[in-house]
Tab-separated table of C-alpha atoms in Angstrom:
chain	number	residue	atom	x	y	z
W	8	MET	CA	-55.610	4.093	-26.487
W	9	LEU	CA	-56.320	5.748	-29.773
W	10	ASP	CA	-57.411	3.550	-32.630
W	11	GLY	CA	-54.453	3.992	-34.973
W	12	THR	CA	-54.650	7.766	-35.581
W	13	ALA	CA	-53.192	10.336	-33.161
W	14	PHE	CA	-55.349	13.356	-32.506
W	15	LEU	CA	-55.317	16.748	-30.887
W	16	CYS	CA	-57.947	16.598	-28.203
W	17	ASP	CA	-59.594	19.142	-25.953
W	18	PHE	CA	-60.599	16.182	-23.753
W	19	LYS	CA	-64.287	16.860	-24.322
W	20	GLY	CA	-64.640	14.776	-27.383
W	21	SER	CA	-63.660	17.084	-30.273
W	22	GLN	CA	-60.762	15.730	-32.280
W	23	THR	CA	-58.470	17.096	-34.941
W	24	PRO	CA	-55.894	15.055	-36.929
W	25	LEU	CA	-52.489	15.461	-35.336
W	26	LEU	CA	-49.737	17.909	-36.302
W	27	THR	CA	-47.784	18.775	-39.349
W	28	LYS	CA	-45.802	15.934	-40.913
W	29	GLU	CA	-46.212	12.237	-41.066
W	30	GLN	CA	-44.031	9.304	-42.105
W	31	PRO	CA	-45.569	6.027	-43.345
W	32	GLY	CA	-46.866	4.205	-40.304
W	33	THR	CA	-45.698	6.981	-37.918
W	34	HIS	CA	-47.674	9.745	-36.247
W	35	ILE	CA	-45.294	12.599	-35.642
W	36	MET	CA	-45.706	14.540	-32.438
W	37	ARG	CA	-43.866	17.519	-30.894
W	38	ILE	CA	-43.260	17.343	-27.150
W	39	GLY	CA	-41.200	19.316	-24.684
W	40	MET	CA	-38.605	17.606	-22.500
W	41	VAL	CA	-37.374	19.220	-19.305
W	42	GLY	CA	-34.335	17.577	-17.613
W	43	LEU	CA	-31.611	16.337	-19.870
W	44	GLY	CA	-29.642	14.065	-17.539
W	45	ARG	CA	-28.645	10.523	-18.404
W	46	MET	CA	-32.183	9.252	-18.937
W	47	GLY	CA	-33.770	12.460	-20.198
W	48	ALA	CA	-31.174	12.969	-22.872
W	49	ASN	CA	-31.413	9.393	-24.102
W	50	MET	CA	-35.180	9.616	-24.237
W	51	VAL	CA	-34.912	12.657	-26.371
W	52	LEU	CA	-32.628	10.813	-28.743
W	53	ARG	CA	-34.923	7.775	-28.884
W	54	LEU	CA	-37.895	10.011	-29.709
W	55	ILE	CA	-35.931	11.814	-32.435
W	56	LYS	CA	-34.895	8.449	-33.885
W	57	ALA	CA	-38.589	7.548	-34.076
W	58	GLY	CA	-39.314	10.730	-36.027
W	59	HIS	CA	-40.802	12.859	-33.307
W	60	GLU	CA	-39.882	16.479	-32.644
W	61	VAL	CA	-38.576	17.317	-29.168
W	62	VAL	CA	-38.201	20.792	-27.735
W	63	VAL	CA	-35.554	20.647	-24.952
W	64	TRP	CA	-34.644	22.763	-21.950
W	65	ASP	CA	-32.386	22.194	-19.010
W	66	ARG	CA	-30.476	24.352	-16.509
W	67	SER	CA	-27.343	23.162	-18.283
W	68	GLN	CA	-27.162	24.988	-21.584
W	69	ASP	CA	-24.381	22.617	-22.659
W	70	ALA	CA	-26.862	19.732	-22.448
W	71	VAL	CA	-29.357	21.748	-24.540
W	72	LYS	CA	-26.742	22.581	-27.179
W	73	ASP	CA	-25.547	18.944	-27.329
W	74	LEU	CA	-29.042	17.692	-28.095
W	75	ALA	CA	-29.770	20.518	-30.499
W	76	ALA	CA	-26.763	19.384	-32.504
W	77	LYS	CA	-28.378	15.895	-32.635
W	78	GLY	CA	-31.718	17.055	-33.905
W	79	ALA	CA	-33.632	18.468	-30.896
W	80	ILE	CA	-35.157	21.956	-30.887
W	81	ALA	CA	-33.431	24.135	-28.315
W	82	ALA	CA	-35.362	26.344	-25.925
W	83	ALA	CA	-33.838	29.342	-24.189
W	84	ASP	CA	-36.052	28.973	-21.121
W	85	GLN	CA	-39.317	27.446	-19.940
W	86	LYS	CA	-41.477	30.080	-21.614
W	87	ASP	CA	-39.646	29.615	-24.884
W	88	LEU	CA	-40.138	25.833	-24.683
W	89	VAL	CA	-43.906	26.212	-24.264
W	90	SER	CA	-44.088	28.746	-27.083
W	91	LYS	CA	-42.535	26.229	-29.461
W	92	LEU	CA	-45.203	23.574	-28.772
W	93	THR	CA	-48.550	23.202	-30.486
W	94	GLY	CA	-51.740	22.423	-28.656
W	95	PRO	CA	-52.529	20.389	-26.725
W	96	LYS	CA	-49.035	21.124	-25.461
W	97	ALA	CA	-47.277	18.243	-23.664
W	98	VAL	CA	-44.284	18.830	-21.379
W	99	TRP	CA	-42.394	15.815	-20.091
W	100	MET	CA	-40.399	16.382	-16.868
W	101	MET	CA	-37.461	14.027	-16.333
W	102	ILE	CA	-36.100	15.499	-13.086
W	103	PRO	CA	-35.487	14.445	-9.453
W	104	ALA	CA	-38.646	14.193	-7.343
W	105	ALA	CA	-37.555	17.071	-5.126
W	106	TYR	CA	-37.735	19.539	-8.051
W	107	VAL	CA	-41.113	18.504	-9.502
W	108	ASP	CA	-43.385	20.882	-7.504
W	109	ASP	CA	-41.242	23.921	-8.271
W	110	THR	CA	-41.137	22.918	-11.960
W	111	ILE	CA	-44.840	22.525	-12.130
W	112	ALA	CA	-45.251	25.932	-10.493
W	113	THR	CA	-43.164	27.393	-13.267
W	114	PHE	CA	-44.932	25.646	-16.167
W	115	ALA	CA	-48.584	25.693	-14.969
W	116	PRO	CA	-49.074	29.426	-15.692
W	117	LEU	CA	-47.635	28.937	-19.173
W	118	LEU	CA	-50.057	26.132	-20.055
W	119	GLY	CA	-53.716	26.163	-20.828
W	120	LYS	CA	-56.847	24.016	-20.800
W	121	GLY	CA	-56.189	20.559	-22.219
W	122	ASP	CA	-52.399	20.835	-22.080
W	123	ILE	CA	-50.465	18.003	-20.390
W	124	LEU	CA	-47.693	17.856	-17.814
W	125	ILE	CA	-45.941	14.467	-17.573
W	126	ASP	CA	-43.732	13.401	-14.646
W	127	GLY	CA	-41.479	10.597	-15.863
W	128	GLY	CA	-39.256	10.531	-12.749
W	129	ASN	CA	-39.664	8.747	-9.461
W	130	SER	CA	-42.192	10.832	-7.629
W	131	TYR	CA	-44.256	9.589	-4.687
W	132	TYR	CA	-47.655	8.484	-5.987
W	133	LYS	CA	-49.500	10.424	-3.276
W	134	ASP	CA	-47.852	13.596	-4.609
W	135	ASP	CA	-49.212	12.654	-8.074
W	136	ILE	CA	-52.766	12.476	-6.751
W	137	ARG	CA	-52.363	15.939	-5.148
W	138	ARG	CA	-50.764	17.462	-8.227
W	139	ALA	CA	-53.374	16.059	-10.559
W	140	GLY	CA	-56.109	17.597	-8.421
W	141	GLU	CA	-54.427	21.001	-8.343
W	142	LEU	CA	-53.761	21.036	-12.077
W	143	SER	CA	-57.254	19.733	-12.925
W	144	ALA	CA	-58.680	22.881	-11.404
W	145	LYS	CA	-56.818	24.796	-14.095
W	146	GLY	CA	-57.868	22.427	-16.902
W	147	ILE	CA	-54.364	20.962	-17.166
W	148	GLU	CA	-53.966	17.176	-17.509
W	149	TYR	CA	-51.309	15.455	-15.385
W	150	VAL	CA	-49.776	12.079	-16.282
W	151	ASP	CA	-47.375	10.079	-14.138
W	152	VAL	CA	-45.040	7.647	-15.866
W	153	GLY	CA	-42.862	5.309	-13.931
W	154	THR	CA	-39.922	4.853	-16.317
W	155	SER	CA	-37.524	1.930	-16.051
W	156	GLY	CA	-34.562	1.341	-18.293
W	157	GLY	CA	-31.768	3.463	-16.862
W	158	VAL	CA	-28.786	4.302	-19.044
W	159	TRP	CA	-29.619	1.390	-21.391
W	160	GLY	CA	-32.946	2.762	-22.396
W	161	LEU	CA	-31.731	4.448	-25.603
W	162	GLU	CA	-30.803	1.071	-27.028
W	163	ARG	CA	-33.261	-1.245	-25.233
W	164	GLY	CA	-36.241	1.029	-24.762
W	165	TYR	CA	-38.024	2.042	-21.568
W	166	CYS	CA	-40.591	0.096	-19.626
W	167	GLU	CA	-43.338	2.590	-18.837
W	168	MET	CA	-45.991	2.297	-16.104
W	169	ILE	CA	-48.564	5.031	-16.632
W	170	GLY	CA	-51.206	6.792	-14.541
W	171	GLY	CA	-53.670	9.425	-15.761
W	172	SER	CA	-56.871	9.936	-17.637
W	173	LYS	CA	-57.673	7.697	-20.568
W	174	GLU	CA	-57.858	10.738	-22.856
W	175	ALA	CA	-54.498	12.175	-21.930
W	176	VAL	CA	-52.722	8.813	-22.025
W	177	GLY	CA	-54.345	7.997	-25.342
W	178	TYR	CA	-53.161	11.310	-26.802
W	179	LEU	CA	-49.611	10.526	-25.741
W	180	ASP	CA	-49.653	7.003	-27.189
W	181	PRO	CA	-47.291	7.725	-30.077
W	182	ILE	CA	-44.695	9.104	-27.670
W	183	LEU	CA	-45.108	6.253	-25.163
W	184	LYS	CA	-44.916	3.655	-27.901
W	185	ALA	CA	-41.727	5.200	-29.321
W	186	LEU	CA	-40.020	5.119	-25.922
W	187	ALA	CA	-41.100	1.574	-25.113
W	188	PRO	CA	-38.994	-1.479	-26.048
W	189	GLY	CA	-41.640	-3.058	-28.340
W	190	LYS	CA	-42.208	-6.770	-28.556
W	191	GLY	CA	-38.677	-7.455	-29.764
W	192	ASP	CA	-37.613	-11.072	-29.568
W	193	ALA	CA	-39.428	-11.797	-26.307
W	194	PRO	CA	-41.968	-14.566	-26.846
W	195	VAL	CA	-45.558	-14.052	-25.779
W	196	THR	CA	-46.171	-15.376	-22.272
W	197	PRO	CA	-47.499	-18.955	-22.515
W	198	GLY	CA	-51.218	-19.043	-21.822
W	199	ARG	CA	-51.606	-15.305	-22.380
W	200	THR	CA	-54.706	-14.539	-24.503
W	201	ARG	CA	-55.141	-10.795	-23.824
W	202	LYS	CA	-54.011	-8.149	-26.207
W	203	GLY	CA	-52.706	-4.790	-25.233
W	204	THR	CA	-49.747	-2.475	-24.931
W	205	ALA	CA	-48.138	-4.489	-22.064
W	206	GLU	CA	-46.570	-6.740	-24.744
W	207	GLU	CA	-44.990	-3.559	-26.214
W	208	GLY	CA	-43.440	-2.580	-22.843
W	209	TYR	CA	-45.855	0.132	-21.686
W	210	LEU	CA	-49.127	0.001	-19.794
W	211	HIS	CA	-51.824	2.410	-18.652
W	212	CYS	CA	-52.077	1.149	-15.095
W	213	GLY	CA	-54.956	3.294	-13.877
W	214	PRO	CA	-55.808	6.904	-12.754
W	215	ASN	CA	-53.339	9.451	-11.461
W	216	GLY	CA	-50.758	7.916	-9.188
W	217	ALA	CA	-51.149	4.366	-10.484
W	218	GLY	CA	-48.143	4.592	-12.745
W	219	HIS	CA	-45.759	5.695	-9.997
W	220	PHE	CA	-47.364	3.302	-7.489
W	221	VAL	CA	-46.519	0.358	-9.781
W	222	LYS	CA	-43.056	1.742	-10.437
W	223	MET	CA	-42.537	2.285	-6.677
W	224	VAL	CA	-43.183	-1.403	-5.968
W	225	HIS	CA	-41.105	-2.343	-9.030
W	226	ASN	CA	-38.151	-0.567	-7.420
W	227	GLY	CA	-38.804	-2.118	-4.061
W	228	ILE	CA	-38.579	-5.530	-5.715
W	229	GLU	CA	-35.399	-4.378	-7.451
W	230	TYR	CA	-33.901	-3.548	-4.031
W	231	GLY	CA	-34.747	-7.095	-2.855
W	232	MET	CA	-33.342	-8.779	-5.956
W	233	MET	CA	-30.141	-6.795	-5.810
W	234	ALA	CA	-29.703	-7.627	-2.095
W	235	ALA	CA	-30.237	-11.316	-2.729
W	236	TYR	CA	-27.510	-11.397	-5.442
W	237	ALA	CA	-25.207	-9.350	-3.241
W	238	GLU	CA	-25.667	-11.560	-0.151
W	239	GLY	CA	-25.284	-14.788	-2.134
W	240	LEU	CA	-22.121	-13.616	-3.899
W	241	ASN	CA	-20.698	-12.432	-0.569
W	242	ILE	CA	-21.162	-15.951	0.847
W	243	LEU	CA	-19.381	-17.390	-2.167
W	244	LYS	CA	-16.543	-14.824	-1.848
W	245	ASN	CA	-15.985	-15.929	1.765
W	246	ALA	CA	-16.076	-19.620	1.041
W	247	ASN	CA	-12.351	-19.720	1.848
W	248	ALA	CA	-13.005	-18.761	5.435
W	249	GLY	CA	-11.236	-21.941	6.556
W	250	LYS	CA	-7.969	-20.623	5.213
W	251	VAL	CA	-8.181	-17.465	7.260
W	252	LYS	CA	-6.197	-17.498	10.547
W	253	ARG	CA	-8.420	-16.570	13.420
W	254	GLU	CA	-7.447	-15.417	16.882
W	255	ILE	CA	-8.278	-17.706	19.738
W	256	ASP	CA	-9.937	-15.565	22.356
W	257	ALA	CA	-13.256	-14.823	24.022
W	258	GLU	CA	-14.169	-12.257	21.407
W	259	THR	CA	-13.812	-14.471	18.304
W	260	THR	CA	-16.277	-17.224	17.347
W	261	PRO	CA	-14.273	-20.232	16.250
W	262	LEU	CA	-14.940	-21.763	12.837
W	263	ARG	CA	-15.956	-25.302	13.812
W	264	ASP	CA	-15.079	-27.058	10.550
W	265	PRO	CA	-12.512	-25.004	8.688
W	266	GLU	CA	-11.847	-27.892	6.259
W	267	ASN	CA	-15.329	-27.288	4.878
W	268	TYR	CA	-14.542	-23.740	3.804
W	269	GLN	CA	-11.463	-24.064	1.582
W	270	TYR	CA	-12.884	-22.803	-1.717
W	271	ASP	CA	-11.334	-19.969	-3.690
W	272	LEU	CA	-14.255	-19.390	-6.036
W	273	ASP	CA	-14.137	-17.464	-9.295
W	274	LEU	CA	-17.091	-15.131	-8.986
W	275	PRO	CA	-16.842	-13.616	-12.535
W	276	GLU	CA	-17.108	-17.155	-13.955
W	277	ILE	CA	-19.850	-18.195	-11.577
W	278	THR	CA	-22.036	-15.223	-12.511
W	279	GLU	CA	-21.359	-15.993	-16.161
W	280	VAL	CA	-22.439	-19.619	-15.869
W	281	TRP	CA	-25.560	-18.577	-13.939
W	282	ARG	CA	-26.577	-16.410	-16.937
W	283	ARG	CA	-27.014	-19.540	-19.042
W	284	GLY	CA	-29.964	-21.773	-18.263
W	285	SER	CA	-30.066	-20.949	-14.546
W	286	VAL	CA	-33.323	-20.203	-12.705
W	287	VAL	CA	-31.718	-17.056	-11.227
W	288	ALA	CA	-30.766	-15.623	-14.664
W	289	SER	CA	-31.938	-12.026	-15.177
W	290	TRP	CA	-30.817	-8.692	-16.640
W	291	LEU	CA	-29.589	-7.689	-13.222
W	292	LEU	CA	-27.366	-10.795	-13.236
W	293	ASP	CA	-26.159	-9.873	-16.730
W	294	LEU	CA	-25.097	-6.441	-15.448
W	295	THR	CA	-23.458	-7.994	-12.381
W	296	ALA	CA	-21.471	-10.434	-14.540
W	297	ASP	CA	-20.363	-7.515	-16.729
W	298	ALA	CA	-19.207	-5.502	-13.682
W	299	LEU	CA	-17.248	-8.489	-12.327
W	300	ALA	CA	-15.664	-9.236	-15.669
W	301	ARG	CA	-14.271	-5.713	-15.784
W	302	ASP	CA	-13.341	-5.394	-12.096
W	303	PRO	CA	-13.393	-8.733	-10.252
W	304	GLU	CA	-12.593	-7.184	-6.884
W	305	LEU	CA	-14.904	-4.186	-7.433
W	306	LYS	CA	-12.052	-1.871	-6.490
W	307	THR	CA	-13.773	1.101	-8.150
W	308	PHE	CA	-16.665	0.915	-5.614
W	309	GLY	CA	-16.735	1.861	-1.981
W	310	GLY	CA	-19.911	-0.006	-1.083
W	311	ARG	CA	-22.116	3.019	-0.239
W	312	VAL	CA	-25.592	2.224	-1.630
W	313	SER	CA	-28.015	5.066	-2.095
W	314	ASP	CA	-31.807	4.963	-2.192
W	315	SER	CA	-33.974	7.451	-4.000
W	316	GLY	CA	-37.184	6.902	-1.990
W	317	GLU	CA	-39.173	4.217	-3.800
W	318	GLY	CA	-38.036	1.439	-1.455
W	319	ARG	CA	-39.108	3.441	1.606
W	320	TRP	CA	-42.467	4.239	0.039
W	321	THR	CA	-42.963	0.602	-0.869
W	322	ILE	CA	-42.467	-0.428	2.733
W	323	LEU	CA	-44.793	2.382	3.909
W	324	ALA	CA	-47.473	1.128	1.515
W	325	ALA	CA	-47.009	-2.398	2.877
W	326	ILE	CA	-47.450	-1.140	6.403
W	327	GLU	CA	-50.581	0.887	5.509
W	328	GLU	CA	-52.012	-2.114	3.630
W	329	GLY	CA	-51.094	-4.533	6.399
W	330	VAL	CA	-49.024	-6.635	3.980
W	331	PRO	CA	-45.831	-8.329	5.198
W	332	ALA	CA	-42.727	-7.433	3.230
W	333	PRO	CA	-39.707	-8.709	5.219
W	334	VAL	CA	-37.392	-9.221	2.230
W	335	LEU	CA	-37.926	-5.751	0.807
W	336	SER	CA	-37.614	-4.196	4.251
W	337	SER	CA	-34.363	-5.948	4.979
W	338	ALA	CA	-32.961	-4.862	1.625
W	339	LEU	CA	-33.793	-1.196	2.362
W	340	TYR	CA	-32.251	-1.324	5.813
W	341	GLU	CA	-29.090	-2.831	4.406
W	342	ARG	CA	-28.761	0.242	2.181
W	343	PHE	CA	-28.996	2.375	5.285
W	344	SER	CA	-26.248	0.295	6.945
W	345	SER	CA	-24.015	0.714	3.864
W	346	ARG	CA	-23.974	4.449	4.570
W	347	ASN	CA	-22.688	3.931	8.139
W	348	LEU	CA	-26.100	4.810	9.515
W	349	ALA	CA	-25.858	1.802	11.792
W	350	GLU	CA	-22.569	2.937	13.266
W	351	TYR	CA	-24.058	4.580	16.362
W	352	ALA	CA	-26.261	1.597	17.109
W	353	ASP	CA	-23.188	-0.656	16.720
W	354	LYS	CA	-21.284	1.545	19.156
W	355	ILE	CA	-24.156	1.306	21.660
W	356	CYS	CA	-24.023	-2.522	21.409
W	357	SER	CA	-20.250	-2.467	21.854
W	358	ALA	CA	-20.580	-0.178	24.850
W	359	MET	CA	-23.120	-2.466	26.487
W	360	ARG	CA	-20.942	-5.527	25.939
W	361	PHE	CA	-18.086	-3.694	27.620
W	362	GLU	CA	-20.322	-2.580	30.508
W	363	PHE	CA	-21.759	-5.983	31.335
W	364	GLY	CA	-18.872	-8.214	30.473
W	365	GLY	CA	-15.726	-6.074	30.013
W	366	HIS	CA	-15.557	-7.092	26.376
W	367	LEU	CA	-13.028	-4.979	24.423
W	368	GLU	CA	-13.625	-4.128	20.773
W	369	LYS	CA	-11.353	-5.881	18.341
W	370	PRO	CA	-9.699	-3.784	15.598
W	371	ALA	CA	-11.747	-2.982	12.525
W	372	GLY	CA	-11.348	-5.634	9.843
W	373	SER	CA	-10.870	-8.475	12.395
W	374	LYS	CA	-12.688	-11.677	11.581
């Protein structure tokens, strides 16, 4: 990281003090932001609040106009965005992974040697390695930033896991620091003696791809944690199974001790008490408790759980490394099942039961 003063760098050692205006203790930068969805827009606002200048563009001109009214600099198109930046020009892409290559293809001809393209979305780290190599041939730096914080990032800040050259990441330090949560009220980890930006909520993890690799596994862990809470709460919700009348037939497993399952448990209150002093307390639990407080039966949700790729890539990395990851794998497969992607396999099983034993399917919803 830079030593307290932000610089314009040509990445060959020559340095010039950064940009036009400066507030006490703040190094003002101008950066371009492409993609003004929920996270991108909030990141723009957080940077503006920190005193930085942000040139914004999105396919939605309404999104551009909205942020321009809040202090951003509007760009009419990609070329206009680049023209409003000063060198080295830095363009941050906050877009779905599927659009990154096309977006790079648009911006690369508009950028020059020493300029920086940043991918802050959830791209596959192997794509980062390829893109960095392609852009390096043109003298353009590429930085991958795994960004965690979701819709709460404007208020809480964003945890950033960063891959790229030391020079490029160092140049971007004022931007990365402004987006990060900072130390806040979190105490220093007991026994920690090292100093660095990790305590501030952002970390240069290594060369190109390292940022998204760390974020990929972070999201894989997130899948596992979410599944663990979901499965545990589902067991609690069905703790009144002994009160449910079951049919007595060859297709229904009898509940051996129904008297042991007579609990009508208050899940909103249970998640609330777990938040306080429990070993399973976490921000994910905080969010779960909030959701249950507002909608105890979760009637506003259908149960279809999407995945954006990181869980799959985490499991693929585990396979290629030869590292077992049964919990993360199971959590990913459960998301597939939530989208009825197990329906055909279930029908095959039902068909086989009928063929070998004449077992008839019971109606959907039967216990």
